[in-house]
């Protein structure tokens, strides 16, 4: 097959679409990717990529278009979205007309799939969307847009048009089907559950692994620092828990609440309990995971987004560590089935109680949690299983 992949983000941006593209190349397919200049998490175009508009990476032909870098502000994020939407739609006109199928990946926002729709319609080929995020639900949950506002209604109308222009949607969480059916009006007979891939990194050597003061309960959080991730609730829970147990959480990442996090650490004198490590690439961050007592995950249970399986969940499971999670919906169900986590409700008191419960687990129980998570990951979320399924679906729809 000759496959066109459209994704706003691609390596060296920290997203797993590159794994799909490289798998397809390794199984004998001709793969071209249309993406933006990499900038995610850097607040600028990654040095060395400012003018690199084409390259071949592990057999994948990567075409890039200019984008406005994300800088952490709402206006810069909006400009980032619109710049890819506009420039990629122009660029698809230059691409060859002999692709057999189009595969797009929708993180935020859904408008990033517009270039894929344009190409597929023009050349009368099938377009498969891998939906990893829901619009406009995501912007409502984050507070960027109010439900039933004029902006929401405009985004809903735009989103409906985009979703309904696809030939098949792969949903990364089973509950996505309900939203697509009830809110978007999409025919869910054309939907199929396919989890998103997990970046699988080399296990650090013993010399690289970060060691902690074992007199504390040492937790690690790696990811976006925002409202959806219950950062405020986490701060409150740590503040409550430290009165009863010696606890530290190491936070890795960036996000709109980063400055708030830092100010709360100072205002509440939490310097000994919350250690902010800054932005670290995931492949380098894993050295902090191996000797941590547990990995922490929080996801707001408001709206449909709060019912999903976040990519961080499967990433954590792949790291062979116990998990403490404030989560509901599909993600909670996965963790319960895996039997490797202390799962709690999405509020400060419940998170604090989860910390207290975990402290009382024996060493053997923690080791069993870690093993259970990894076993469940291997049986349900391993990349090879998912990539083979994606390829099979593309073959069925290719011209």
XYZ file of C-alpha atoms in Angstrom:
399
model
C 0.000 0.000 0.000
C 0.958 3.600 -0.539
C -0.250 5.376 2.608
C -0.580 9.066 3.447
C -0.519 9.829 7.176
C -1.677 13.259 8.359
C -0.784 14.278 11.912
C 0.009 17.706 13.300
C 2.655 16.087 15.511
C 5.449 13.730 14.508
C 8.886 12.780 15.794
C 10.775 14.472 17.462
C 7.491 15.640 19.015
C 6.753 13.019 21.718
C 3.847 11.202 20.065
C 3.581 7.573 19.007
C 2.374 8.128 15.422
C 5.983 7.562 14.288
C 5.736 3.999 15.582
C 2.746 3.319 13.331
C 4.449 4.863 10.303
C 7.666 2.898 10.823
C 5.763 -0.357 11.377
C 3.943 0.153 8.082
C 7.246 0.758 6.305
C 8.779 -2.347 7.888
C 5.902 -4.493 6.619
C 6.504 -3.363 3.034
C 4.353 -0.267 2.636
C 5.272 3.105 1.132
C 4.521 5.746 3.793
C 4.417 9.543 3.549
C 3.674 11.763 6.545
C 2.361 15.325 6.449
C 3.045 17.100 9.729
C 4.121 20.393 11.310
C 7.524 21.632 12.416
C 8.200 20.058 15.830
C 7.665 22.324 18.842
C 5.493 20.502 21.391
C 6.643 21.244 24.943
C 9.530 23.484 23.836
C 7.799 26.865 23.353
C 9.696 27.181 20.056
C 10.545 25.183 16.945
C 13.045 22.545 18.058
C 16.562 23.769 17.177
C 17.772 22.310 13.904
C 14.240 21.999 12.527
C 13.486 25.649 11.811
C 13.875 25.120 8.046
C 13.862 21.322 7.717
C 10.768 20.867 5.588
C 11.518 17.343 4.340
C 13.447 14.349 5.593
C 13.365 10.560 5.491
C 13.205 9.014 8.962
C 13.592 5.231 9.178
C 12.116 4.858 5.725
C 9.216 7.270 6.306
C 9.033 10.309 4.005
C 8.211 13.261 6.261
C 6.909 16.532 4.813
C 6.595 19.444 7.264
C 4.687 22.703 7.109
C 5.312 25.852 9.099
C 3.430 26.293 12.367
C 3.270 28.958 15.051
C 4.976 27.411 18.122
C 2.944 26.665 21.250
C 4.104 28.948 24.065
C 1.782 27.954 26.878
C -0.737 30.775 26.345
C -4.229 30.246 24.974
C -3.683 32.580 22.028
C -0.428 30.847 21.026
C -2.128 27.439 21.170
C -4.996 28.685 18.976
C -2.512 30.153 16.496
C -0.605 26.857 16.533
C -3.758 24.917 15.650
C -4.853 27.283 12.899
C -1.397 27.532 11.314
C -1.198 23.773 10.783
C -4.791 23.609 9.550
C -4.169 26.364 7.003
C -0.692 25.408 5.799
C -1.301 21.661 5.618
C -4.500 22.161 3.590
C -2.461 24.147 1.083
C 0.334 21.582 1.048
C -1.817 18.539 0.172
C -2.307 20.043 -3.281
C 1.388 19.313 -3.961
C 1.252 15.651 -2.992
C 1.135 12.801 -5.515
C -2.274 11.509 -6.499
C -1.499 7.813 -6.188
C -1.989 7.089 -2.449
C -4.200 4.089 -1.688
C -5.560 5.237 1.675
C -5.268 8.115 4.158
C -4.732 7.603 7.886
C -5.041 10.604 10.195
C -4.526 10.956 13.932
C -6.648 13.425 15.873
C -5.259 14.716 19.122
C -6.318 18.299 19.792
C -7.831 19.824 17.734
C -10.004 17.863 15.310
C -9.448 20.559 12.665
C -5.999 19.012 12.114
C -7.667 16.242 10.084
C -9.020 18.714 7.509
C -6.010 18.251 5.152
C -6.587 14.457 5.203
C -10.266 14.961 4.369
C -9.391 17.317 1.528
C -6.916 14.890 -0.038
C -9.171 11.823 0.337
C -12.188 13.555 -1.204
C -10.225 15.012 -4.103
C -8.669 11.661 -5.029
C -11.676 9.505 -4.066
C -9.917 7.250 -1.586
C -10.851 6.133 1.932
C -9.872 8.098 5.019
C -9.403 6.369 8.386
C -9.295 8.610 11.467
C -7.702 7.439 14.704
C -9.569 9.542 17.263
C -7.524 10.121 20.425
C -9.432 13.189 21.627
C -12.988 14.477 21.292
C -14.004 17.892 20.000
C -15.476 20.225 21.041
C -15.788 18.342 24.336
C -12.083 18.808 25.159
C -12.200 22.595 25.061
C -15.292 22.604 27.273
C -13.675 20.405 29.917
C -10.504 22.520 29.989
C -12.579 25.673 30.437
C -11.436 27.318 27.206
C -15.012 27.408 25.869
C -18.297 27.450 27.801
C -20.923 24.860 26.988
C -23.803 26.281 24.882
C -21.869 29.478 24.116
C -21.784 30.777 20.547
C -18.178 29.611 20.214
C -19.155 26.116 21.388
C -21.980 25.959 18.851
C -19.635 27.012 16.046
C -17.008 24.445 17.077
C -19.671 21.737 17.359
C -20.940 22.453 13.859
C -17.368 22.421 12.501
C -16.521 19.210 14.377
C -19.645 17.428 13.120
C -18.740 18.272 9.539
C -15.180 16.969 9.983
C -16.067 13.732 11.777
C -18.837 12.918 9.308
C -16.416 13.415 6.393
C -14.350 10.375 7.437
C -14.952 6.824 6.208
C -14.018 5.057 9.437
C -13.143 6.179 12.962
C -10.898 4.188 15.274
C -11.716 5.202 18.856
C -9.041 5.018 21.544
C -11.625 4.530 24.319
C -14.902 2.567 24.074
C -16.906 5.479 25.543
C -15.977 7.656 22.553
C -18.640 5.809 20.576
C -21.406 7.204 22.797
C -20.218 10.777 22.225
C -19.844 10.331 18.474
C -23.332 8.828 18.260
C -25.250 11.084 20.653
C -23.507 14.448 20.179
C -21.930 14.285 16.724
C -24.557 12.105 15.065
C -21.933 9.806 13.571
C -22.837 6.311 12.383
C -20.985 4.227 14.991
C -21.194 1.146 12.789
C -18.154 2.766 11.165
C -16.328 2.937 14.528
C -13.900 0.388 15.950
C -12.070 0.343 19.283
C -8.302 0.537 18.729
C -6.210 1.781 21.687
C -3.569 4.403 21.077
C 0.043 3.335 21.032
C 2.483 3.772 23.881
C 6.014 5.070 23.492
C 8.161 2.142 24.563
C 11.579 3.215 25.789
C 14.729 1.337 26.644
C 14.924 0.465 30.347
C 17.624 2.645 31.963
C 20.788 1.020 33.279
C 21.295 0.684 37.029
C 23.708 3.613 36.887
C 21.092 5.862 35.243
C 18.186 5.053 37.568
C 17.392 7.848 40.016
C 17.419 6.704 43.647
C 15.195 8.273 46.304
C 15.232 8.766 50.044
C 13.440 5.583 51.117
C 12.174 7.140 54.342
C 9.559 8.841 52.125
C 6.765 7.479 49.972
C 8.201 8.503 46.601
C 5.750 9.114 43.755
C 6.325 10.348 40.206
C 3.944 12.218 37.913
C 4.930 12.794 34.278
C 2.701 14.688 31.863
C 0.675 17.798 31.255
C 0.218 20.177 34.193
C -3.376 21.312 33.730
C -6.900 21.300 35.126
C -7.817 18.000 33.498
C -4.938 16.327 35.345
C -6.325 17.416 38.752
C -3.205 19.381 39.650
C -5.010 21.495 42.248
C -6.523 18.401 43.865
C -3.096 16.756 43.915
C -1.545 19.762 45.680
C -4.312 19.709 48.279
C -3.950 15.953 48.799
C -0.186 16.196 49.329
C -0.727 19.069 51.768
C -3.181 16.906 53.725
C -1.160 13.686 53.531
C 2.145 15.154 54.731
C 0.612 15.662 58.182
C 0.336 11.880 58.555
C 2.989 10.316 56.296
C 6.363 11.232 54.833
C 5.515 11.766 51.188
C 7.179 13.243 48.132
C 5.971 13.536 44.582
C 8.310 14.390 41.715
C 6.510 16.233 38.919
C 7.776 16.245 35.332
C 6.112 18.275 32.601
C 4.703 21.583 31.377
C 1.233 23.069 31.129
C -1.024 26.009 31.821
C -0.927 25.391 35.604
C 2.846 25.160 35.902
C 3.234 28.641 37.398
C 0.291 27.992 39.721
C 1.945 24.765 40.884
C 5.194 26.563 41.645
C 3.453 29.369 43.529
C 1.444 26.890 45.641
C 4.596 24.956 46.511
C 6.095 28.186 47.827
C 2.947 29.569 49.491
C 2.209 26.323 51.330
C 5.863 25.519 52.148
C 5.649 22.257 50.216
C 9.248 22.337 48.965
C 10.020 19.093 50.795
C 6.933 17.315 49.446
C 6.499 18.428 45.833
C 9.645 18.472 43.707
C 9.192 20.047 40.272
C 11.754 18.677 37.805
C 10.691 20.710 34.764
C 10.170 19.477 31.214
C 12.006 16.247 30.439
C 11.556 14.088 27.343
C 9.702 10.881 28.168
C 12.573 8.664 27.044
C 14.798 10.448 29.567
C 12.118 10.725 32.246
C 11.794 6.942 32.624
C 14.959 6.891 34.743
C 12.849 8.521 37.478
C 10.232 5.742 37.328
C 12.165 2.584 38.088
C 12.800 3.089 41.821
C 9.691 5.164 42.539
C 7.215 3.512 44.885
C 4.356 4.310 42.521
C 3.404 6.437 39.523
C 0.568 8.923 40.006
C -2.204 9.608 37.503
C -5.089 12.082 37.751
C -7.884 12.718 35.256
C -10.915 14.937 35.850
C -14.171 12.997 35.709
C -16.111 15.897 34.213
C -17.523 15.303 30.744
C -16.824 12.540 28.255
C -13.062 13.157 28.284
C -12.972 12.068 31.915
C -14.268 8.620 30.923
C -11.405 7.844 28.553
C -8.262 5.728 28.725
C -5.468 8.329 28.812
C -2.229 7.433 27.055
C -0.387 8.071 30.302
C -2.208 5.101 31.848
C -0.878 2.556 29.362
C 2.550 4.219 29.412
C 2.677 3.824 33.191
C 1.616 0.178 32.936
C 4.447 -0.490 30.485
C 6.940 0.750 33.090
C 6.275 -2.188 35.467
C 5.338 0.043 38.403
C 2.365 0.228 40.778
C -0.055 3.074 40.056
C -2.074 5.434 42.222
C -4.885 6.867 40.117
C -7.708 9.359 40.586
C -9.803 8.375 37.599
C -13.223 7.140 36.471
C -14.770 5.667 33.332
C -12.876 3.407 30.921
C -9.529 4.128 32.557
C -10.752 3.074 35.990
C -12.149 -0.141 34.510
C -8.784 -0.969 32.911
C -6.890 -0.422 36.164
C -9.346 -2.507 38.157
C -9.079 -5.356 35.663
C -5.279 -5.169 35.754
C -5.233 -5.296 39.578
C -2.085 -3.229 39.932
C -3.311 0.073 41.320
C -4.880 1.948 44.190
C -7.779 3.697 42.441
C -9.677 6.581 44.018
C -12.223 9.296 43.265
C -11.273 12.602 41.704
C -11.079 14.805 44.804
C -8.387 15.798 47.295
C -9.672 13.760 50.255
C -9.945 10.588 48.206
C -6.468 11.062 46.702
C -5.038 11.605 50.188
C -6.690 8.368 51.380
C -5.208 6.550 48.376
C -1.742 7.664 49.461
C -2.420 6.381 52.980
C -3.707 3.056 51.656
C -0.675 2.572 49.434
C 1.742 3.249 52.302
C 0.299 0.238 54.131
C 0.889 -2.200 51.268
C 3.646 -4.747 51.848
C 6.687 -4.985 49.611
C 5.274 -8.196 48.138
C 1.921 -6.549 47.381
C 3.652 -3.647 45.614
C 5.719 -6.083 43.536
C 2.550 -7.962 42.579
C 0.911 -4.680 41.548
C 3.864 -3.868 39.274
C 3.844 -7.341 37.700
C 0.067 -7.293 37.181
C 0.192 -3.941 35.393
C 2.891 -5.085 33.006
C 1.163 -8.394 32.271
C -2.094 -6.589 31.455
C -0.219 -4.148 29.241
C 1.466 -6.962 27.292
C -1.832 -8.761 26.743
C -3.961 -5.749 25.792
C -1.916 -2.687 24.850
C 1.393 -3.856 23.452
C 2.229 -1.840 20.359
C 2.699 -4.823 18.059
C -0.908 -5.925 18.623
C -2.283 -2.434 17.956
C -0.117 -1.711 14.896
C -1.073 -4.982 13.229
C -4.733 -4.154 13.787
C -4.319 -0.681 12.236
C -2.565 -2.156 9.200
C -5.296 -4.755 8.761
C -7.986 -2.033 8.780
C -6.078 0.108 6.268
C -5.685 -2.872 3.920
C -9.420 -3.501 3.960
C -10.153 0.097 2.936
C -7.284 0.715 0.509
C -8.233 1.189 -3.149
